[in-house]
Each structure stands twice: as C-alpha cells, then as structure tokens.
mmCIF file of the C-alpha atoms, coordinates in Angstrom:
data_MODEL
# 
_entry.id   MODEL 
# 
loop_
_atom_site.group_PDB 
_atom_site.id 
_atom_site.type_symbol 
_atom_site.label_atom_id 
_atom_site.label_alt_id 
_atom_site.label_comp_id 
_atom_site.label_asym_id 
_atom_site.label_entity_id 
_atom_site.label_seq_id 
_atom_site.pdbx_PDB_ins_code 
_atom_site.Cartn_x 
_atom_site.Cartn_y 
_atom_site.Cartn_z 
_atom_site.occupancy 
_atom_site.B_iso_or_equiv 
_atom_site.pdbx_formal_charge 
_atom_site.auth_seq_id 
_atom_site.auth_comp_id 
_atom_site.auth_asym_id 
_atom_site.auth_atom_id 
_atom_site.pdbx_PDB_model_num 
ATOM 1  C CA . MET A 1 1  ? 111.326 96.400  80.375  1.00 0.00 ? 1  MET A CA 1 
ATOM 2  C CA . THR A 1 2  ? 108.901 98.706  82.072  1.00 0.00 ? 2  THR A CA 1 
ATOM 3  C CA . THR A 1 3  ? 107.816 102.064 80.677  1.00 0.00 ? 3  THR A CA 1 
ATOM 4  C CA . ILE A 1 4  ? 107.729 103.675 84.129  1.00 0.00 ? 4  ILE A CA 1 
ATOM 5  C CA . GLN A 1 5  ? 110.416 106.335 84.543  1.00 0.00 ? 5  GLN A CA 1 
ATOM 6  C CA . PRO A 1 6  ? 111.028 107.667 88.080  1.00 0.00 ? 6  PRO A CA 1 
ATOM 7  C CA . THR A 1 7  ? 111.487 111.404 88.457  1.00 0.00 ? 7  THR A CA 1 
ATOM 8  C CA . SER A 1 8  ? 114.543 113.030 89.964  1.00 0.00 ? 8  SER A CA 1 
ATOM 9  C CA . GLY A 1 9  ? 115.412 111.772 93.428  1.00 0.00 ? 9  GLY A CA 1 
ATOM 10 C CA . ARG A 1 10 ? 113.325 108.595 93.165  1.00 0.00 ? 10 ARG A CA 1 
ATOM 11 C CA . LEU A 1 11 ? 114.008 104.954 92.361  1.00 0.00 ? 11 LEU A CA 1 
ATOM 12 C CA . LEU A 1 12 ? 111.934 102.330 90.587  1.00 0.00 ? 12 LEU A CA 1 
ATOM 13 C CA . VAL A 1 13 ? 112.322 99.136  92.595  1.00 0.00 ? 13 VAL A CA 1 
ATOM 14 C CA . GLU A 1 14 ? 111.291 95.533  92.080  1.00 0.00 ? 14 GLU A CA 1 
ATOM 15 C CA . LYS A 1 15 ? 110.451 93.780  95.356  1.00 0.00 ? 15 LYS A CA 1 
ATOM 16 C CA . ILE A 1 16 ? 112.459 90.656  96.065  1.00 0.00 ? 16 ILE A CA 1 
ATOM 17 C CA . ASN A 1 17 ? 112.033 87.974  98.678  1.00 0.00 ? 17 ASN A CA 1 
ATOM 18 C CA . ARG A 1 18 ? 115.192 86.827  100.370 1.00 0.00 ? 18 ARG A CA 1 
ATOM 19 C CA . LYS A 1 19 ? 116.100 83.576  102.015 1.00 0.00 ? 19 LYS A CA 1 
ATOM 20 C CA . ASP A 1 20 ? 117.005 83.469  105.685 1.00 0.00 ? 20 ASP A CA 1 
ATOM 21 C CA . THR A 1 21 ? 120.436 85.004  106.082 1.00 0.00 ? 21 THR A CA 1 
ATOM 22 C CA . ALA A 1 22 ? 123.174 84.935  108.684 1.00 0.00 ? 22 ALA A CA 1 
ATOM 23 C CA . THR A 1 23 ? 124.935 87.953  110.119 1.00 0.00 ? 23 THR A CA 1 
ATOM 24 C CA . ALA A 1 24 ? 128.722 88.279  109.977 1.00 0.00 ? 24 ALA A CA 1 
ATOM 25 C CA . SER A 1 25 ? 128.917 86.743  113.454 1.00 0.00 ? 25 SER A CA 1 
ATOM 26 C CA . GLY A 1 26 ? 126.808 83.757  112.337 1.00 0.00 ? 26 GLY A CA 1 
ATOM 27 C CA . ILE A 1 27 ? 123.461 84.709  113.872 1.00 0.00 ? 27 ILE A CA 1 
ATOM 28 C CA . LEU A 1 28 ? 120.615 83.469  111.667 1.00 0.00 ? 28 LEU A CA 1 
ATOM 29 C CA . MET A 1 29 ? 118.200 86.234  110.669 1.00 0.00 ? 29 MET A CA 1 
ATOM 30 C CA . PRO A 1 30 ? 114.972 84.602  109.449 1.00 0.00 ? 30 PRO A CA 1 
ATOM 31 C CA . SER A 1 31 ? 113.214 86.568  106.740 1.00 0.00 ? 31 SER A CA 1 
ATOM 32 C CA . GLU A 1 32 ? 110.074 86.653  108.914 1.00 0.00 ? 32 GLU A CA 1 
ATOM 33 C CA . THR A 1 33 ? 111.971 88.554  111.622 1.00 0.00 ? 33 THR A CA 1 
ATOM 34 C CA . LEU A 1 34 ? 113.094 91.196  109.168 1.00 0.00 ? 34 LEU A CA 1 
ATOM 35 C CA . GLN A 1 35 ? 109.563 91.558  107.799 1.00 0.00 ? 35 GLN A CA 1 
ATOM 36 C CA . GLU A 1 36 ? 108.266 92.107  111.335 1.00 0.00 ? 36 GLU A CA 1 
ATOM 37 C CA . GLU A 1 37 ? 110.637 95.049  111.518 1.00 0.00 ? 37 GLU A CA 1 
ATOM 38 C CA . ASN A 1 38 ? 108.971 96.447  108.356 1.00 0.00 ? 38 ASN A CA 1 
ATOM 39 C CA . LEU A 1 39 ? 112.223 96.175  106.427 1.00 0.00 ? 39 LEU A CA 1 
ATOM 40 C CA . MET A 1 40 ? 111.759 95.546  102.713 1.00 0.00 ? 40 MET A CA 1 
ATOM 41 C CA . TYR A 1 41 ? 114.212 94.430  100.060 1.00 0.00 ? 41 TYR A CA 1 
ATOM 42 C CA . GLY A 1 42 ? 114.190 95.567  96.482  1.00 0.00 ? 42 GLY A CA 1 
ATOM 43 C CA . ARG A 1 43 ? 116.251 95.444  93.336  1.00 0.00 ? 43 ARG A CA 1 
ATOM 44 C CA . VAL A 1 44 ? 116.857 98.808  91.647  1.00 0.00 ? 44 VAL A CA 1 
ATOM 45 C CA . VAL A 1 45 ? 115.370 98.826  88.148  1.00 0.00 ? 45 VAL A CA 1 
ATOM 46 C CA . LYS A 1 46 ? 115.832 102.528 87.301  1.00 0.00 ? 46 LYS A CA 1 
ATOM 47 C CA . GLY A 1 47 ? 116.947 105.672 89.049  1.00 0.00 ? 47 GLY A CA 1 
ATOM 48 C CA . GLU A 1 48 ? 119.846 108.014 89.620  1.00 0.00 ? 48 GLU A CA 1 
ATOM 49 C CA . GLY A 1 49 ? 122.606 107.314 92.111  1.00 0.00 ? 49 GLY A CA 1 
ATOM 50 C CA . PHE A 1 50 ? 122.197 103.525 92.320  1.00 0.00 ? 50 PHE A CA 1 
ATOM 51 C CA . LYS A 1 51 ? 123.438 100.914 89.887  1.00 0.00 ? 51 LYS A CA 1 
ATOM 52 C CA . GLU A 1 52 ? 120.703 98.797  88.297  1.00 0.00 ? 52 GLU A CA 1 
ATOM 53 C CA . GLY A 1 53 ? 120.408 95.407  89.986  1.00 0.00 ? 53 GLY A CA 1 
ATOM 54 C CA . VAL A 1 54 ? 121.700 96.538  93.378  1.00 0.00 ? 54 VAL A CA 1 
ATOM 55 C CA . THR A 1 55 ? 119.685 95.306  96.360  1.00 0.00 ? 55 THR A CA 1 
ATOM 56 C CA . ILE A 1 56 ? 118.426 98.046  98.646  1.00 0.00 ? 56 ILE A CA 1 
ATOM 57 C CA . PHE A 1 57 ? 116.733 98.028  102.038 1.00 0.00 ? 57 PHE A CA 1 
ATOM 58 C CA . TYR A 1 58 ? 113.864 100.399 102.729 1.00 0.00 ? 58 TYR A CA 1 
ATOM 59 C CA . SER A 1 59 ? 110.901 100.864 105.044 1.00 0.00 ? 59 SER A CA 1 
ATOM 60 C CA . ARG A 1 60 ? 107.645 99.204  104.048 1.00 0.00 ? 60 ARG A CA 1 
ATOM 61 C CA . TYR A 1 61 ? 105.853 102.512 104.550 1.00 0.00 ? 61 TYR A CA 1 
ATOM 62 C CA . SER A 1 62 ? 108.146 104.590 102.338 1.00 0.00 ? 62 SER A CA 1 
ATOM 63 C CA . ALA A 1 63 ? 107.211 102.825 99.100  1.00 0.00 ? 63 ALA A CA 1 
ATOM 64 C CA . THR A 1 64 ? 104.389 103.526 96.665  1.00 0.00 ? 64 THR A CA 1 
ATOM 65 C CA . LYS A 1 65 ? 103.204 100.579 94.594  1.00 0.00 ? 65 LYS A CA 1 
ATOM 66 C CA . VAL A 1 66 ? 102.794 101.128 90.844  1.00 0.00 ? 66 VAL A CA 1 
ATOM 67 C CA . VAL A 1 67 ? 101.858 98.757  88.021  1.00 0.00 ? 67 VAL A CA 1 
ATOM 68 C CA . ASP A 1 68 ? 103.337 98.962  84.520  1.00 0.00 ? 68 ASP A CA 1 
ATOM 69 C CA . ASP A 1 69 ? 101.434 98.557  81.251  1.00 0.00 ? 69 ASP A CA 1 
ATOM 70 C CA . LYS A 1 70 ? 101.976 94.772  81.378  1.00 0.00 ? 70 LYS A CA 1 
ATOM 71 C CA . GLY A 1 71 ? 100.611 94.377  84.903  1.00 0.00 ? 71 GLY A CA 1 
ATOM 72 C CA . LYS A 1 72 ? 103.941 93.931  86.697  1.00 0.00 ? 72 LYS A CA 1 
ATOM 73 C CA . GLU A 1 73 ? 104.172 95.527  90.149  1.00 0.00 ? 73 GLU A CA 1 
ATOM 74 C CA . TYR A 1 74 ? 106.992 97.850  91.144  1.00 0.00 ? 74 TYR A CA 1 
ATOM 75 C CA . PHE A 1 75 ? 107.605 100.320 93.946  1.00 0.00 ? 75 PHE A CA 1 
ATOM 76 C CA . ILE A 1 76 ? 108.735 103.925 93.751  1.00 0.00 ? 76 ILE A CA 1 
ATOM 77 C CA . ILE A 1 77 ? 110.757 105.220 96.666  1.00 0.00 ? 77 ILE A CA 1 
ATOM 78 C CA . SER A 1 78 ? 112.753 108.328 97.376  1.00 0.00 ? 78 SER A CA 1 
ATOM 79 C CA . LYS A 1 79 ? 116.536 107.908 97.384  1.00 0.00 ? 79 LYS A CA 1 
ATOM 80 C CA . ASP A 1 80 ? 116.435 109.475 100.859 1.00 0.00 ? 80 ASP A CA 1 
ATOM 81 C CA . ASP A 1 81 ? 114.372 106.516 102.112 1.00 0.00 ? 81 ASP A CA 1 
ATOM 82 C CA . VAL A 1 82 ? 117.026 103.939 101.208 1.00 0.00 ? 82 VAL A CA 1 
ATOM 83 C CA . MET A 1 83 ? 118.461 102.647 104.493 1.00 0.00 ? 83 MET A CA 1 
ATOM 84 C CA . ALA A 1 84 ? 121.238 100.528 102.999 1.00 0.00 ? 84 ALA A CA 1 
ATOM 85 C CA . SER A 1 85 ? 122.365 98.841  99.809  1.00 0.00 ? 85 SER A CA 1 
ATOM 86 C CA . GLU A 1 86 ? 124.412 95.794  98.961  1.00 0.00 ? 86 GLU A CA 1 
ATOM 87 C CA . GLU A 1 87 ? 125.925 94.031  96.021  1.00 0.00 ? 87 GLU A CA 1 
ATOM 88 C CA . TYR A 1 88 ? 124.773 90.451  95.838  1.00 0.00 ? 88 TYR A CA 1 
ATOM 89 C CA . ASP A 1 89 ? 125.242 87.202  94.027  1.00 0.00 ? 89 ASP A CA 1 
ATOM 90 C CA . SER A 1 90 ? 121.972 86.364  92.262  1.00 0.00 ? 90 SER A CA 1 
ATOM 91 C CA . THR A 1 91 ? 122.438 82.681  93.166  1.00 0.00 ? 91 THR A CA 1 
ATOM 92 C CA . ASP A 1 92 ? 121.866 83.647  96.817  1.00 0.00 ? 92 ASP A CA 1 
ATOM 93 C CA . LEU A 1 93 ? 118.260 84.720  96.197  1.00 0.00 ? 93 LEU A CA 1 
# 
C-alpha cells in the first residue's frame, strides 16, 4: 500500500484502462472515443467521501501525477473534479 495520504478534499486515484463499453441503449463507446474527450477513469485508493475501489470519472487536466516510494504512479484530484462514479465488477476491467 502506498504511503501517500491525500489532504482534505482530495482523492488518491489509481488510473485504470477500461475496455470498450456499451451505453444502456446498446451504443458501443470505444475507449479511444472517451479518451479523445479527455475523460479519465480511476479507482479510488484513499480519500474522504468515496469508498475505496470505486471507479470515478474525471478530466485529464484536473489530475496531478505523483509517484510513491516504490515507484508506482497515482493521481491526486480534488473531490470537486469528480464528474461521476460507479460501482463495478472487477471482472469487467
């Protein structure tokens, strides 16, 4: 586990890459399309107000990259910059 502790109002997030997904109406949303829109996905590692492991959506430009003492990359974002969150089944990733 990382030693990075986000301050109040911020989240420590691990970037995840998602497979192509379909909308509720069945429209396929390729991951490349979502990346063109500068939408990023992340899994909450630490922070107030969000359960650990929840997937969140945020703007590429709202995140600050940090590296822990073992060289693993994370992102710190403000809770206000979270656009949406979802529960997920880890077998879908």
